[in-house]
mmCIF file of C-alpha atoms and ligand atoms in Angstrom:
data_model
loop_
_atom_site.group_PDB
_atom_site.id
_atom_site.type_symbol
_atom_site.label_atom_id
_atom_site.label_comp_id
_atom_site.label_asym_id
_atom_site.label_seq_id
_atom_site.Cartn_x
_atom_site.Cartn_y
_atom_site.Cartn_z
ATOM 1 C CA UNK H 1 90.850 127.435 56.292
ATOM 2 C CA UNK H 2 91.327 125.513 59.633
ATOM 3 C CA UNK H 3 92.673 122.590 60.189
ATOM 4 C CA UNK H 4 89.486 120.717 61.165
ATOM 5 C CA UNK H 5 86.939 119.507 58.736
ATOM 6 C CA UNK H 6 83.379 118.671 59.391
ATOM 7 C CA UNK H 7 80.475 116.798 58.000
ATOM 8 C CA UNK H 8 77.046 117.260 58.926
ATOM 9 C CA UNK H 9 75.187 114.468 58.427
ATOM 10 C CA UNK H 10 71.347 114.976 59.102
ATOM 11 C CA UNK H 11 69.832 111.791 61.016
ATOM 12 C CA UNK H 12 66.750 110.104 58.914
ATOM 13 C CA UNK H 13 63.929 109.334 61.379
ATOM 14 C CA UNK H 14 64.640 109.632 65.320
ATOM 15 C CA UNK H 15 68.373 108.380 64.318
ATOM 16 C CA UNK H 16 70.750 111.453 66.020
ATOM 17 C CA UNK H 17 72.706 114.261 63.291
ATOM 18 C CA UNK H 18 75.505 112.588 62.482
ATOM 19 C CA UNK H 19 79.129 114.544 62.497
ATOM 20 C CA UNK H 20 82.041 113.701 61.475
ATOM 21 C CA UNK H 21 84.929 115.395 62.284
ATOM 22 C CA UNK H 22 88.238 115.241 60.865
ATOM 23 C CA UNK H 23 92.229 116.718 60.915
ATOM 24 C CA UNK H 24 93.468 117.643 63.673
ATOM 25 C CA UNK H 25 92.614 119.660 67.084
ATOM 26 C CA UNK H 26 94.958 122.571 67.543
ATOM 27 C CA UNK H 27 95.787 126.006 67.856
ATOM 28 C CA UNK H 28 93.957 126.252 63.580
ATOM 29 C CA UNK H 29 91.045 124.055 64.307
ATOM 30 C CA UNK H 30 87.694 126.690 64.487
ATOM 31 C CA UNK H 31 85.748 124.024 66.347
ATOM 32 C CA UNK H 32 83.425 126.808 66.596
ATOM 33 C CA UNK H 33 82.484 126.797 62.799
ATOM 34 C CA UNK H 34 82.763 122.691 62.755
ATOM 35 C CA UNK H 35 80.142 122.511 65.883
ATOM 36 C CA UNK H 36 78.167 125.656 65.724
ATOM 37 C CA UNK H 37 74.802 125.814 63.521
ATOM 38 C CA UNK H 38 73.749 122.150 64.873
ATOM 39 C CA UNK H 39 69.363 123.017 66.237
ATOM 40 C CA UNK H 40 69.197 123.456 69.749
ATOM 41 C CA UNK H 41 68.754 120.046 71.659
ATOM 42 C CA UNK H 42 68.813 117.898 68.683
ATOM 43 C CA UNK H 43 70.864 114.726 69.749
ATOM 44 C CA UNK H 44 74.478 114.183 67.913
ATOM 45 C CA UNK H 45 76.358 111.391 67.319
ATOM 46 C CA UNK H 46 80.258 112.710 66.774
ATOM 47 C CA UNK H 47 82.416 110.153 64.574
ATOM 48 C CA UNK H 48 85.976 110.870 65.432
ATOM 49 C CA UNK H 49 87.569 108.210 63.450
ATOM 50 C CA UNK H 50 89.446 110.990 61.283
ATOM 51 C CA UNK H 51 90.907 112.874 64.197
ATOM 52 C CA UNK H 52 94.433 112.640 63.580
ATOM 53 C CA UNK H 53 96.156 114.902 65.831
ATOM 54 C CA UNK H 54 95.368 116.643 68.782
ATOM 55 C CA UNK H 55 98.040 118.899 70.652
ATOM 56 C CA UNK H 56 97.852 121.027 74.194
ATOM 57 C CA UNK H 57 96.070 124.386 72.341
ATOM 58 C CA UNK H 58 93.802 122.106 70.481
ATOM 59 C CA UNK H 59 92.291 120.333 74.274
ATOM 60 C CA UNK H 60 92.089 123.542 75.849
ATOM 61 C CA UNK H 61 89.545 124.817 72.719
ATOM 62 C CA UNK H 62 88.002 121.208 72.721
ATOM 63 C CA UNK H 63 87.024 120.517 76.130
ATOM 64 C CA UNK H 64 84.571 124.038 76.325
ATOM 65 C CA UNK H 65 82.965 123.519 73.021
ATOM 66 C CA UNK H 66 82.254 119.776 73.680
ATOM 67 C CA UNK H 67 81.011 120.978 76.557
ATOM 68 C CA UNK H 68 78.902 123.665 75.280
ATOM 69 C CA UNK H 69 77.811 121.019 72.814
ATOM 70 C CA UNK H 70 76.038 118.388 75.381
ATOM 71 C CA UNK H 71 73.957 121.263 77.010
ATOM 72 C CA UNK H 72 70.557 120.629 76.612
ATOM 73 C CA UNK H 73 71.029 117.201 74.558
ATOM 74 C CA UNK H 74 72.519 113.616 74.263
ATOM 75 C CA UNK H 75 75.811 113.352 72.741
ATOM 76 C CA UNK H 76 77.553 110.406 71.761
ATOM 77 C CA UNK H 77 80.976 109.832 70.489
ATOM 78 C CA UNK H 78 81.621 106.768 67.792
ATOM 79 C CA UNK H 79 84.819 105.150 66.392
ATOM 80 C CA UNK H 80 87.033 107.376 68.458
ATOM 81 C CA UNK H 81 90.417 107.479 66.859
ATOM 82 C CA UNK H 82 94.048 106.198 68.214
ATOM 83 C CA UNK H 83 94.544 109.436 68.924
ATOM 84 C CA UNK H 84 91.310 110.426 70.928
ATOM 85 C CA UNK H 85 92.032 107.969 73.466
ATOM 86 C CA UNK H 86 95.456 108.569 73.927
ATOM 87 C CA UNK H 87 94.043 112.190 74.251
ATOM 88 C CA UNK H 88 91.250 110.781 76.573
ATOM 89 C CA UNK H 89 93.251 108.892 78.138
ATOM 90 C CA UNK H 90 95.501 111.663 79.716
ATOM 91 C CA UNK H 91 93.076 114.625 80.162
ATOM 92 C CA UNK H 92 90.228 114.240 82.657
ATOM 93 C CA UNK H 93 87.093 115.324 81.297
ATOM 94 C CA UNK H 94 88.405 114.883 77.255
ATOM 95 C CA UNK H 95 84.714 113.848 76.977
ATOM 96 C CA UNK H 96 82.779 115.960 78.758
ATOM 97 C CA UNK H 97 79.227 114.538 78.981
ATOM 98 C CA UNK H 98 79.623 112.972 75.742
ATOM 99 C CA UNK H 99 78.769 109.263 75.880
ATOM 100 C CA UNK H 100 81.758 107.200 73.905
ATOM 101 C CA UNK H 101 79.811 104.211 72.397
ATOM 102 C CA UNK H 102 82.737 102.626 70.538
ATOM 103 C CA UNK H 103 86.588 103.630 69.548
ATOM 104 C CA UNK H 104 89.112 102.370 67.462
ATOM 105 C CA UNK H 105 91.820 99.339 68.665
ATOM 106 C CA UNK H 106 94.745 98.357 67.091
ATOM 107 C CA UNK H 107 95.253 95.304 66.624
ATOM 108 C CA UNK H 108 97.991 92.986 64.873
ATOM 109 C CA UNK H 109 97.513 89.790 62.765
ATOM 110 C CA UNK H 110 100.490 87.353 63.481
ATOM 111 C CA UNK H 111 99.549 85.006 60.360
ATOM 112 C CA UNK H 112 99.641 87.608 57.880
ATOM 113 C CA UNK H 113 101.379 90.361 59.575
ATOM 114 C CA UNK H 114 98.734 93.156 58.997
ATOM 115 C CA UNK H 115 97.911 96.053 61.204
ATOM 116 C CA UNK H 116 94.417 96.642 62.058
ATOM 117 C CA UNK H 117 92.249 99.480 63.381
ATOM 118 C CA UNK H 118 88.875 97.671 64.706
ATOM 119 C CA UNK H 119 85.938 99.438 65.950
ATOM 120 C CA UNK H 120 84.693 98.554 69.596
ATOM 121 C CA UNK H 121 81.752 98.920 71.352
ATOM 122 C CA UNK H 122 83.002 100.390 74.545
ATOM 123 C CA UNK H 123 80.355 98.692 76.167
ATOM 124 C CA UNK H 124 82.454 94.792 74.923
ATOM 125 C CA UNK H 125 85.758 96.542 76.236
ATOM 126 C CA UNK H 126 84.063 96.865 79.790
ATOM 127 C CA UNK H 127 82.377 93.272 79.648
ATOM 128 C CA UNK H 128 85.904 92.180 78.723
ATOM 129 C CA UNK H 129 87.240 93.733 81.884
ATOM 130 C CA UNK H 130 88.253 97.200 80.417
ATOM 131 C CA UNK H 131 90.830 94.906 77.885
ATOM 132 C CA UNK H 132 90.804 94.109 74.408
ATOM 133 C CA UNK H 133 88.207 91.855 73.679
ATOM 134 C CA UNK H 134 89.266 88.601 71.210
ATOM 135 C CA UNK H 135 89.461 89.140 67.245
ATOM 136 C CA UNK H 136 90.045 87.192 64.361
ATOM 137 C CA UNK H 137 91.811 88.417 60.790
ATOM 138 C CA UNK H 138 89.102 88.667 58.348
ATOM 139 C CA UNK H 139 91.748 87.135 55.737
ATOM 140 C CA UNK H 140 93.036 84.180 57.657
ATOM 141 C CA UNK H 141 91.108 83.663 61.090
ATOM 142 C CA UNK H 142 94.176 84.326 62.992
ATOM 143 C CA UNK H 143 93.544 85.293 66.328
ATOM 144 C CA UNK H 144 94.688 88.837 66.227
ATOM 145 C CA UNK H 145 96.932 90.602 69.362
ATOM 146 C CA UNK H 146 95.861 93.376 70.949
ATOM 147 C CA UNK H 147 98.860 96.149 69.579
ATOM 148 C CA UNK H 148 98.704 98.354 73.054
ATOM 149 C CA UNK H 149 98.730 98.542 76.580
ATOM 150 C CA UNK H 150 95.597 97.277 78.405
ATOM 151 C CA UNK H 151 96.132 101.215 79.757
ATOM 152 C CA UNK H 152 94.919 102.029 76.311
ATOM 153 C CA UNK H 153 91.238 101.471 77.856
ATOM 154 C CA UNK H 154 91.897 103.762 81.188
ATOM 155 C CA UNK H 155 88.746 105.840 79.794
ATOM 156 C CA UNK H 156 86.352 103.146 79.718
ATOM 157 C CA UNK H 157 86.931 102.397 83.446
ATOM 158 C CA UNK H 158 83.766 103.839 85.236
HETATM 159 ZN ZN1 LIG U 201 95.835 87.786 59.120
#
């Protein structure tokens, strides 16, 4: 039993397989088993919203089996987690030829004090110059503060 789970969700109608991926990327993870038995060339969309850690061992095994996943197809990434990024962030070619469409930003709701993880389309983090683009709480309308460094969006910078 590793410590990675995955979900294979097939796509309905030219929509891409959908996986989900979940736990944590390390030295347990058999990312091999999670990615393997996907057809040849089919596209994938990766969901990595339930990636929770990710340690040195775990990027080393990640980096060749994303890799080995884009050959021969389109890959894109989805709701990357807090920890992706931070991942992404400080490891050139975390990615690989994956195409991130959207992550996960924290952001904070001064009205009613809540923490909130918000998905992004990477694609309104670079039209907001590679920063947090505006918010508002879904329970008050607060305008919500970005809970990071703008450096939280190095990845998105082409
Ligand atoms: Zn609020």
């Amino acid at each position: 039993m590793g410590s990675l789970q995955a979900q294979v969700q097939p796509g309905a109608q030219s929509q891409p397989t959908r996986v989900i991926l979940s736990g944590a990327i390390d030295e347990r993870c058999e990312l091999d088993e999670a990615l393997g038995g996907l057809a040849e060339s089919e596209p994938i969309e990766l969901d990595l919203a339930g990636i929770s850690r990710i340690n040195s061992i775990g990027v080393m095994r990640w980096i060749p089996a994303l890799e080995a996943l884009c050959k021969g197809r389109d890959v894109r990434v989805v709701r990357a987690s807090y920890v992706v990024i931070n991942q992404a962030n400080s490891v050139a070619n975390f990615f690989a030829d994956a195409q991130v469409r959207s992550c996960l930003v924290p952001y904070f709701c001064p009205a009613c004090g809540d923490n909130k993880m918000l998905e992004i389309e990477v694609d309104e983090v670079r039209a907001a110059g590679c920063s947090a683009p505006a918010r508002r709480c879904d329970s008050d309308d607060a305008q919500l503060e970005f809970d990071e460094l703008d450096s939280y969006f190095t990845f998105a910078r082409e």
